[in-house]
Tab-separated table of C-alpha atoms in Angstrom:
chain	number	residue	atom	x	y	z
A	206	UNK	CA	-19.797	17.347	23.137
A	207	UNK	CA	-22.950	18.338	21.463
A	208	UNK	CA	-23.860	17.246	18.023
A	209	UNK	CA	-24.827	21.276	16.792
A	210	UNK	CA	-22.648	23.445	17.272
A	211	UNK	CA	-23.469	26.768	18.241
A	212	UNK	CA	-25.613	25.739	21.304
A	213	UNK	CA	-25.707	28.324	24.784
A	214	UNK	CA	-24.428	30.789	22.465
A	215	UNK	CA	-26.316	33.998	22.400
A	216	UNK	CA	-26.917	33.722	18.731
A	217	UNK	CA	-27.344	37.707	18.186
A	218	UNK	CA	-24.601	38.482	20.437
A	219	UNK	CA	-22.586	36.149	18.128
A	220	UNK	CA	-23.403	37.505	14.706
A	221	UNK	CA	-23.530	40.841	16.229
A	222	UNK	CA	-19.295	39.580	16.844
A	223	UNK	CA	-18.800	38.526	13.280
A	224	UNK	CA	-19.858	41.757	12.184
A	225	UNK	CA	-17.537	43.927	14.400
A	226	UNK	CA	-15.075	41.641	13.532
A	227	UNK	CA	-14.247	40.348	17.089
A	228	UNK	CA	-11.426	37.519	16.975
A	229	UNK	CA	-13.928	35.929	19.806
A	230	UNK	CA	-16.636	35.603	17.897
A	231	UNK	CA	-15.240	33.887	14.762
A	232	UNK	CA	-13.402	31.270	16.663
A	233	UNK	CA	-16.378	30.440	18.113
A	234	UNK	CA	-17.898	30.158	14.361
A	235	UNK	CA	-15.231	28.289	12.739
A	236	UNK	CA	-14.764	25.865	15.832
A	237	UNK	CA	-18.753	25.452	15.812
A	238	UNK	CA	-20.821	26.056	12.592
A	239	UNK	CA	-17.614	25.131	10.457
A	240	UNK	CA	-17.993	22.001	11.102
A	241	UNK	CA	-20.883	22.017	8.320
A	242	UNK	CA	-18.479	22.658	5.817
A	243	UNK	CA	-16.459	19.720	7.053
A	244	UNK	CA	-19.492	17.772	7.331
A	245	UNK	CA	-20.822	18.504	3.719
A	246	UNK	CA	-17.336	17.464	2.213
A	247	UNK	CA	-17.163	14.264	3.849
A	248	UNK	CA	-20.504	13.982	2.503
A	249	UNK	CA	-19.951	14.673	-0.763
A	250	UNK	CA	-16.914	12.074	-0.792
A	251	UNK	CA	-14.223	14.648	-0.924
A	252	UNK	CA	-10.532	14.095	-0.074
A	253	UNK	CA	-8.922	15.329	3.114
A	254	UNK	CA	-7.186	18.219	0.763
A	255	UNK	CA	-10.468	19.114	-0.724
A	256	UNK	CA	-12.394	19.012	3.283
A	257	UNK	CA	-9.814	21.200	4.254
A	258	UNK	CA	-9.804	24.160	1.667
A	259	UNK	CA	-13.181	23.632	1.565
A	260	UNK	CA	-13.773	24.252	5.425
A	261	UNK	CA	-11.147	27.047	4.901
A	262	UNK	CA	-12.242	28.533	1.825
A	263	UNK	CA	-16.640	28.427	3.981
A	264	UNK	CA	-14.963	30.399	6.762
A	265	UNK	CA	-12.963	32.828	5.241
A	266	UNK	CA	-15.836	33.584	2.733
A	267	UNK	CA	-18.054	34.002	5.747
A	268	UNK	CA	-16.113	36.926	7.055
A	269	UNK	CA	-16.260	38.444	3.339
A	270	UNK	CA	-19.945	38.273	3.450
A	271	UNK	CA	-21.336	37.940	7.050
A	272	UNK	CA	-21.948	41.631	5.833
A	273	UNK	CA	-25.001	40.033	3.996
A	274	UNK	CA	-26.287	37.839	6.610
A	275	UNK	CA	-30.117	38.910	6.271
A	276	UNK	CA	-31.594	36.853	9.508
A	277	UNK	CA	-28.860	36.077	12.452
A	278	UNK	CA	-31.262	33.695	13.101
A	279	UNK	CA	-30.292	31.282	9.936
A	280	UNK	CA	-26.383	31.683	10.691
A	281	UNK	CA	-26.060	27.819	10.723
A	282	UNK	CA	-28.406	27.771	7.267
A	283	UNK	CA	-26.359	30.606	5.969
A	284	UNK	CA	-22.953	28.485	6.247
A	285	UNK	CA	-24.240	25.343	4.965
A	286	UNK	CA	-24.979	27.364	1.991
A	287	UNK	CA	-21.959	29.032	1.372
A	288	UNK	CA	-20.242	25.269	2.010
A	289	UNK	CA	-22.540	24.078	-0.271
A	290	UNK	CA	-21.988	26.808	-3.513
A	291	UNK	CA	-18.154	26.180	-2.594
A	292	UNK	CA	-17.931	22.243	-2.454
A	293	UNK	CA	-20.299	22.153	-5.916
A	294	UNK	CA	-18.135	24.588	-7.508
A	295	UNK	CA	-15.042	22.921	-6.081
A	296	UNK	CA	-16.568	19.197	-7.645
A	297	UNK	CA	-17.153	21.402	-10.744
A	298	UNK	CA	-13.873	22.199	-11.337
A	299	UNK	CA	-12.121	18.893	-10.659
A	300	UNK	CA	-15.109	16.901	-12.793
A	301	UNK	CA	-16.153	19.305	-15.225
A	302	UNK	CA	-18.797	16.528	-16.691
A	303	UNK	CA	-19.885	15.684	-13.562
A	304	UNK	CA	-23.662	14.599	-12.940
A	305	UNK	CA	-24.646	17.313	-10.993
A	306	UNK	CA	-27.098	19.848	-11.539
A	307	UNK	CA	-28.291	22.857	-9.815
A	308	UNK	CA	-32.168	23.510	-10.828
A	309	UNK	CA	-33.443	26.241	-7.865
A	310	UNK	CA	-31.492	29.387	-9.059
A	311	UNK	CA	-33.136	31.237	-5.847
A	312	UNK	CA	-29.638	32.777	-4.349
A	313	UNK	CA	-30.832	32.256	-0.501
A	314	UNK	CA	-31.090	27.925	-1.372
A	315	UNK	CA	-28.776	26.076	-1.893
A	316	UNK	CA	-29.092	24.231	-5.441
A	317	UNK	CA	-30.430	20.777	-5.832
A	318	UNK	CA	-28.324	17.669	-6.544
A	319	UNK	CA	-30.591	15.363	-8.624
A	320	UNK	CA	-28.268	13.120	-10.450
A	321	UNK	CA	-27.297	11.549	-7.134
A	322	UNK	CA	-29.995	10.674	-4.342
A	323	UNK	CA	-27.921	9.054	-1.993
A	324	UNK	CA	-25.531	12.078	-2.171
A	325	UNK	CA	-28.328	14.280	-2.381
A	326	UNK	CA	-29.972	12.299	1.151
A	327	UNK	CA	-27.268	13.203	3.113
A	328	UNK	CA	-26.850	16.649	2.261
A	329	UNK	CA	-30.548	16.809	2.508
A	330	UNK	CA	-29.838	15.403	6.490
A	331	UNK	CA	-26.665	17.761	6.709
A	332	UNK	CA	-28.818	21.090	5.943
A	333	UNK	CA	-31.676	19.845	8.149
A	334	UNK	CA	-29.205	19.939	11.196
A	335	UNK	CA	-28.205	23.568	10.277
A	336	UNK	CA	-32.312	24.438	10.327
A	337	UNK	CA	-32.551	22.718	13.887
A	338	UNK	CA	-29.437	24.898	14.665
A	339	UNK	CA	-30.537	27.769	13.854
A	340	UNK	CA	-34.272	27.058	15.449
A	341	UNK	CA	-32.556	25.715	18.558
A	342	UNK	CA	-30.933	28.964	18.596
A	343	UNK	CA	-34.114	30.712	19.175
A	344	UNK	CA	-35.811	28.910	21.762
A	345	UNK	CA	-35.752	30.694	25.429
A	346	UNK	CA	-32.426	29.153	27.613
A	347	UNK	CA	-34.321	27.288	29.807
A	348	UNK	CA	-36.031	24.596	26.627
A	349	UNK	CA	-32.778	24.734	25.041
A	350	UNK	CA	-31.144	24.095	28.137
A	351	UNK	CA	-33.520	21.071	28.630
A	352	UNK	CA	-33.647	20.055	25.116
A	353	UNK	CA	-30.002	20.461	24.843
A	354	UNK	CA	-29.468	17.973	27.782
A	355	UNK	CA	-32.086	15.361	26.650
A	356	UNK	CA	-30.663	15.163	22.997
A	357	UNK	CA	-27.491	17.040	22.363
A	358	UNK	CA	-25.084	16.673	25.662
A	359	UNK	CA	-22.491	13.412	25.474
A	360	UNK	CA	-23.462	11.718	27.701
A	361	UNK	CA	-27.089	12.389	27.618
A	362	UNK	CA	-28.566	13.570	30.991
A	363	UNK	CA	-31.176	11.303	32.763
A	364	UNK	CA	-34.244	12.722	34.063
A	365	UNK	CA	-33.460	12.654	37.916
A	366	UNK	CA	-29.660	14.358	36.783
A	367	UNK	CA	-31.817	17.404	34.519
A	368	UNK	CA	-34.302	17.343	37.421
A	369	UNK	CA	-31.665	17.891	39.860
A	370	UNK	CA	-29.383	20.283	37.566
A	371	UNK	CA	-32.526	22.789	36.777
A	372	UNK	CA	-34.465	22.737	39.915
A	373	UNK	CA	-37.680	21.467	38.850
A	374	UNK	CA	-39.720	18.355	40.101
A	375	UNK	CA	-38.947	15.286	38.026
A	376	UNK	CA	-42.458	15.065	37.093
A	377	UNK	CA	-42.608	18.192	35.322
A	378	UNK	CA	-39.824	17.075	32.725
A	379	UNK	CA	-41.860	15.268	31.142
A	380	UNK	CA	-44.635	17.645	29.766
A	381	UNK	CA	-41.854	20.751	29.299
A	382	UNK	CA	-39.922	18.708	27.323
A	383	UNK	CA	-42.810	17.832	25.319
A	384	UNK	CA	-43.784	21.904	25.447
A	385	UNK	CA	-40.500	22.630	24.385
A	386	UNK	CA	-40.741	20.319	21.210
A	387	UNK	CA	-43.529	21.796	20.159
A	388	UNK	CA	-42.244	25.392	20.296
A	389	UNK	CA	-38.977	23.640	18.399
A	390	UNK	CA	-41.484	22.330	15.747
A	391	UNK	CA	-43.123	26.118	15.806
A	392	UNK	CA	-39.799	27.786	15.071
A	393	UNK	CA	-38.905	25.117	12.439
A	394	UNK	CA	-41.729	25.983	10.680
A	395	UNK	CA	-41.395	29.868	11.071
A	396	UNK	CA	-38.227	29.145	9.182
A	397	UNK	CA	-39.722	27.240	6.593
A	398	UNK	CA	-38.005	24.594	7.336
A	399	UNK	CA	-36.415	21.908	5.601
A	400	UNK	CA	-36.889	19.796	7.895
A	401	UNK	CA	-40.252	19.788	8.024
A	402	UNK	CA	-40.905	21.347	4.303
A	403	UNK	CA	-41.555	17.937	2.311
A	404	UNK	CA	-44.070	16.346	4.475
A	405	UNK	CA	-46.397	18.961	4.974
A	406	UNK	CA	-46.884	19.164	1.314
A	407	UNK	CA	-49.119	23.060	1.260
A	408	UNK	CA	-51.055	21.194	4.357
A	409	UNK	CA	-52.498	23.677	6.704
A	410	UNK	CA	-51.250	22.567	10.645
A	411	UNK	CA	-54.498	22.914	12.785
A	412	UNK	CA	-52.301	25.030	15.426
A	413	UNK	CA	-51.069	22.290	17.726
A	414	UNK	CA	-48.513	22.835	20.121
B	163	UNK	CA	-62.481	10.339	18.230
B	164	UNK	CA	-63.777	12.488	16.114
B	165	UNK	CA	-62.148	13.756	12.993
B	166	UNK	CA	-62.906	17.262	14.259
B	167	UNK	CA	-61.130	16.886	17.330
B	168	UNK	CA	-57.542	16.397	16.969
B	169	UNK	CA	-55.299	15.099	19.296
B	170	UNK	CA	-52.492	17.754	21.252
B	171	UNK	CA	-49.758	17.625	20.076
B	172	UNK	CA	-48.331	16.081	23.127
B	173	UNK	CA	-50.478	12.836	22.369
B	174	UNK	CA	-49.044	13.095	19.085
B	175	UNK	CA	-45.880	13.098	20.380
B	176	UNK	CA	-46.441	10.036	22.482
B	177	UNK	CA	-47.611	7.995	19.799
B	178	UNK	CA	-44.738	8.682	17.694
B	179	UNK	CA	-42.063	8.094	20.714
B	180	UNK	CA	-43.894	4.970	21.868
B	181	UNK	CA	-47.024	3.645	19.587
B	182	UNK	CA	-46.979	0.718	22.008
B	183	UNK	CA	-48.344	2.739	24.672
B	184	UNK	CA	-50.131	5.441	22.648
B	185	UNK	CA	-54.224	4.855	22.952
B	186	UNK	CA	-55.725	3.005	19.734
B	187	UNK	CA	-57.860	5.943	19.416
B	188	UNK	CA	-55.017	8.348	18.725
B	189	UNK	CA	-53.378	5.857	16.457
B	190	UNK	CA	-56.144	5.231	14.868
B	191	UNK	CA	-56.945	8.960	14.292
B	192	UNK	CA	-53.497	10.285	13.004
B	193	UNK	CA	-53.430	6.965	10.529
B	194	UNK	CA	-56.976	8.681	8.894
B	195	UNK	CA	-56.463	12.412	9.502
B	196	UNK	CA	-53.934	13.895	7.178
B	197	UNK	CA	-53.338	16.887	8.935
B	198	UNK	CA	-52.228	14.575	12.417
B	199	UNK	CA	-50.205	12.036	10.242
B	200	UNK	CA	-48.352	15.464	8.978
B	201	UNK	CA	-47.679	16.674	12.314
B	202	UNK	CA	-46.483	13.496	13.338
B	203	UNK	CA	-44.388	13.091	10.116
B	204	UNK	CA	-43.123	16.241	11.673
B	205	UNK	CA	-42.467	15.008	15.304
B	206	UNK	CA	-40.536	11.868	13.901
B	207	UNK	CA	-38.458	13.751	11.891
B	208	UNK	CA	-37.768	16.396	15.059
B	209	UNK	CA	-36.885	13.510	17.264
B	210	UNK	CA	-34.799	12.033	14.507
B	211	UNK	CA	-33.100	14.807	13.379
B	212	UNK	CA	-31.861	16.185	17.026
B	213	UNK	CA	-30.484	12.066	17.893
B	214	UNK	CA	-28.756	12.079	14.614
B	215	UNK	CA	-24.473	11.439	14.370
B	216	UNK	CA	-22.067	14.501	15.834
B	217	UNK	CA	-20.734	16.413	13.226
B	218	UNK	CA	-17.163	15.720	12.288
B	219	UNK	CA	-14.515	17.711	14.273
B	220	UNK	CA	-12.307	19.448	11.928
B	221	UNK	CA	-8.417	18.378	12.845
B	222	UNK	CA	-7.403	20.765	15.432
B	223	UNK	CA	-4.383	22.340	12.912
B	224	UNK	CA	-7.025	23.331	10.046
B	225	UNK	CA	-8.900	25.290	12.921
B	226	UNK	CA	-5.927	26.662	13.950
B	227	UNK	CA	-4.738	27.352	10.664
B	228	UNK	CA	-8.098	28.910	9.523
B	229	UNK	CA	-7.874	31.238	12.215
B	230	UNK	CA	-4.567	32.668	11.695
B	231	UNK	CA	-6.186	33.424	7.943
B	232	UNK	CA	-9.093	35.136	9.357
B	233	UNK	CA	-6.667	37.313	11.891
B	234	UNK	CA	-5.180	38.196	9.234
B	235	UNK	CA	-7.565	39.494	6.992
B	236	UNK	CA	-9.383	41.230	10.169
B	237	UNK	CA	-6.032	43.192	10.398
B	238	UNK	CA	-5.645	43.956	6.908
B	239	UNK	CA	-9.491	45.181	6.744
B	240	UNK	CA	-8.820	47.309	10.413
B	241	UNK	CA	-5.514	48.832	8.596
B	242	UNK	CA	-7.306	49.827	5.539
B	243	UNK	CA	-9.826	51.321	6.972
B	244	UNK	CA	-8.132	53.205	9.302
B	245	UNK	CA	-6.122	54.451	6.308
B	246	UNK	CA	-9.359	55.289	4.392
B	247	UNK	CA	-10.331	57.047	7.545
B	248	UNK	CA	-7.323	58.788	7.422
B	249	UNK	CA	-7.258	59.584	3.759
B	250	UNK	CA	-10.738	61.237	4.029
B	251	UNK	CA	-10.146	62.976	7.258
B	252	UNK	CA	-6.921	64.894	5.438
B	253	UNK	CA	-8.543	65.346	2.347
B	254	UNK	CA	-11.611	67.195	4.246
B	255	UNK	CA	-8.870	68.802	6.532
B	256	UNK	CA	-7.577	70.608	3.143
B	257	UNK	CA	-10.635	71.885	1.841
B	258	UNK	CA	-11.801	73.460	5.521
B	259	UNK	CA	-8.262	74.560	5.176
B	260	UNK	CA	-8.883	76.287	1.658
B	261	UNK	CA	-11.848	78.157	2.946
B	262	UNK	CA	-15.206	76.465	2.402
B	263	UNK	CA	-17.692	78.981	4.290
B	264	UNK	CA	-18.745	78.183	7.576
B	265	UNK	CA	-22.585	78.270	8.210
B	266	UNK	CA	-23.451	80.655	10.914
B	267	UNK	CA	-23.675	78.590	14.494
B	268	UNK	CA	-25.562	80.458	17.240
B	269	UNK	CA	-24.528	79.068	21.185
B	270	UNK	CA	-28.411	78.943	22.651
B	271	UNK	CA	-27.328	76.918	25.587
B	272	UNK	CA	-24.578	75.964	28.248
B	273	UNK	CA	-24.932	73.807	31.230
B	274	UNK	CA	-22.322	76.269	33.062
B	275	UNK	CA	-24.062	79.818	32.340
B	276	UNK	CA	-27.512	78.331	33.233
B	277	UNK	CA	-26.015	76.626	36.431
B	278	UNK	CA	-22.564	78.569	37.563
B	279	UNK	CA	-22.690	76.283	40.705
B	280	UNK	CA	-21.998	73.204	38.531
B	281	UNK	CA	-18.762	75.093	37.175
B	282	UNK	CA	-17.146	74.006	40.545
B	283	UNK	CA	-17.283	70.256	39.782
B	284	UNK	CA	-15.449	71.292	36.195
B	285	UNK	CA	-12.359	68.983	36.826
B	286	UNK	CA	-14.817	65.789	37.172
B	287	UNK	CA	-18.243	67.315	35.268
B	288	UNK	CA	-19.722	67.576	31.786
B	289	UNK	CA	-19.970	70.927	30.196
B	290	UNK	CA	-23.179	70.438	28.358
B	291	UNK	CA	-23.306	72.614	25.231
B	292	UNK	CA	-25.995	73.503	22.283
B	293	UNK	CA	-25.938	75.165	18.650
B	294	UNK	CA	-28.434	75.979	16.144
B	295	UNK	CA	-27.697	77.033	12.665
B	296	UNK	CA	-30.086	77.541	10.249
B	297	UNK	CA	-30.724	73.823	9.643
B	298	UNK	CA	-29.392	71.849	12.691
B	299	UNK	CA	-29.576	71.510	16.538
B	300	UNK	CA	-26.039	70.267	17.593
B	301	UNK	CA	-25.578	69.046	21.084
B	302	UNK	CA	-22.311	68.855	22.622
B	303	UNK	CA	-20.905	67.315	25.931
B	304	UNK	CA	-17.690	67.632	27.220
B	305	UNK	CA	-15.910	65.639	29.586
B	306	UNK	CA	-12.407	65.438	31.116
B	307	UNK	CA	-11.209	61.913	30.789
B	308	UNK	CA	-10.970	60.063	34.000
B	309	UNK	CA	-7.891	58.235	33.775
B	310	UNK	CA	-5.716	60.962	32.007
B	311	UNK	CA	-5.045	65.051	30.644
B	312	UNK	CA	-7.243	64.546	27.697
B	313	UNK	CA	-11.040	64.925	26.925
B	314	UNK	CA	-14.011	63.350	25.392
B	315	UNK	CA	-16.639	65.348	23.884
B	316	UNK	CA	-20.060	63.218	22.760
B	317	UNK	CA	-22.262	64.871	20.333
B	318	UNK	CA	-25.728	64.727	18.181
B	319	UNK	CA	-26.598	66.802	15.170
B	320	UNK	CA	-30.275	66.969	14.769
B	321	UNK	CA	-31.758	68.385	11.837
B	322	UNK	CA	-34.574	70.792	11.929
B	323	UNK	CA	-37.658	70.786	10.997
B	324	UNK	CA	-38.286	70.721	7.220
B	325	UNK	CA	-34.582	69.190	6.928
B	326	UNK	CA	-32.875	65.664	7.219
B	327	UNK	CA	-29.453	64.941	8.160
B	328	UNK	CA	-27.453	64.198	4.993
B	329	UNK	CA	-26.242	60.584	4.275
B	330	UNK	CA	-22.343	61.644	5.280
B	331	UNK	CA	-21.682	63.600	8.106
B	332	UNK	CA	-18.357	64.082	9.373
B	333	UNK	CA	-16.922	65.936	12.854
B	334	UNK	CA	-13.171	67.069	12.460
B	335	UNK	CA	-11.166	68.237	15.575
B	336	UNK	CA	-7.702	69.426	14.475
B	337	UNK	CA	-5.224	69.029	16.761
B	338	UNK	CA	-1.688	69.331	15.650
B	339	UNK	CA	-0.204	67.441	13.874
B	340	UNK	CA	-2.746	64.897	12.614
B	341	UNK	CA	-6.625	65.809	12.385
B	342	UNK	CA	-8.805	63.366	14.498
B	343	UNK	CA	-12.452	62.991	13.592
B	344	UNK	CA	-15.207	60.199	12.612
B	345	UNK	CA	-18.141	59.422	10.523
B	346	UNK	CA	-21.628	60.680	12.141
B	347	UNK	CA	-23.793	57.798	12.726
B	348	UNK	CA	-27.278	57.662	10.917
B	349	UNK	CA	-28.372	59.649	14.143
B	350	UNK	CA	-26.324	61.989	13.822
B	351	UNK	CA	-23.815	60.825	16.920
B	352	UNK	CA	-20.418	61.335	17.460
B	353	UNK	CA	-18.368	59.975	20.119
B	354	UNK	CA	-14.226	60.898	20.181
B	355	UNK	CA	-11.937	60.215	23.089
B	356	UNK	CA	-8.281	61.278	23.964
B	357	UNK	CA	-8.849	64.848	22.862
B	358	UNK	CA	-6.114	66.897	23.841
B	359	UNK	CA	-7.199	69.233	26.988
B	360	UNK	CA	-7.109	72.888	24.736
B	361	UNK	CA	-8.759	72.092	21.903
B	362	UNK	CA	-11.483	74.342	21.118
B	363	UNK	CA	-12.498	74.162	17.531
B	364	UNK	CA	-14.696	72.036	16.184
B	365	UNK	CA	-15.839	71.280	12.371
B	366	UNK	CA	-18.763	70.138	11.116
B	367	UNK	CA	-19.546	68.790	7.568
B	368	UNK	CA	-22.569	67.880	6.834
B	369	UNK	CA	-23.062	67.144	3.316
B	370	UNK	CA	-22.185	70.506	0.936
B	371	UNK	CA	-22.627	72.152	4.237
B	372	UNK	CA	-19.990	73.101	7.198
B	373	UNK	CA	-20.119	74.535	10.382
B	374	UNK	CA	-17.656	75.271	12.577
B	375	UNK	CA	-17.982	75.769	16.081
B	376	UNK	CA	-15.278	77.522	18.529
B	377	UNK	CA	-16.224	76.313	22.044
B	378	UNK	CA	-16.242	79.074	25.024
B	379	UNK	CA	-13.187	79.301	26.667
B	380	UNK	CA	-12.718	77.142	29.781
B	381	UNK	CA	-14.523	74.515	28.335
């Protein structure tokens, strides 16, 4: 089972199916990308009932608004953003005085939590996971398969097994892994990714990788 | 290591993953070079994120319930779109019956006329027709459906020089008891299948213009 939903699925094809109302594509979305909503509910400390509502609301809202997804490459981040907004709305309705505050009015970015640092940290990690899913989906298939096998599949694959499966010399796996991680980093940078945002601080990259 | 010669990505990655095995000059460079420190931090966060705990799976009944709700919405949406399409087609057909004057269209090319031999393959082959009005060229391809007695019509409306394609074009085929048709794509294309074999009249609605085509006999 993968940590990062959506693996092995051609993203453009998936989004095309979602827009066209294809039920197989929607099953994929619910089973894989819906997990971001369920995880957000859990990290916000929602009850089981609230979590189920958030999961379902997020999926239904995604159906209503999939036409507005401008970049298929950001499906996971977009889904997370929907889930996050719905969750905050739900918590506000439940506790009008809750110490949550929107500080970012940008429609493309989830609002930030400023009064609950431990929750904010958990959610930031989830947002990073969504971004990583988006970047992984944009990797070429060879790199994606390699990184999934090494990091995301359970149980993780060893170099020997992987070399056999991919028909590559065992000695080339390490360099290929580094090269693929470099590509992943470039993609994350291209996505203005939250995973890399805090540490870059406006500094210029020297173009490694 | 000189500040101007930064370590490669692979070297920085190696230093992040196995600091104890990384050459000291690489470690020192990362420690003193802001740019390389940023790259090292990015590598660390990517590796950390790849190894993060799994996202939870929602309970199976919830997934199935959500899929059922989505499926119902998709069916509702489809039914509603189909009803809207029929309504628009009926309104257009009524307007045509009221005598909406058609722009004249001239048949300028007929693949059967150009190559009479092709007619011998009429049972399975396509007949290509090209019409022109003052504003548009209309290309049609009529094909007998291989697995039925019906026919398919593929076509494209192309604006002639100095004109453009109106945004909401329609193609209509009046075949009793209903009107079938569809919107033209942005490129003026359309495709209708399962048409009755005797269909010879076609209406194209292009903005405020109406073009009526009477296909040549034997098509």
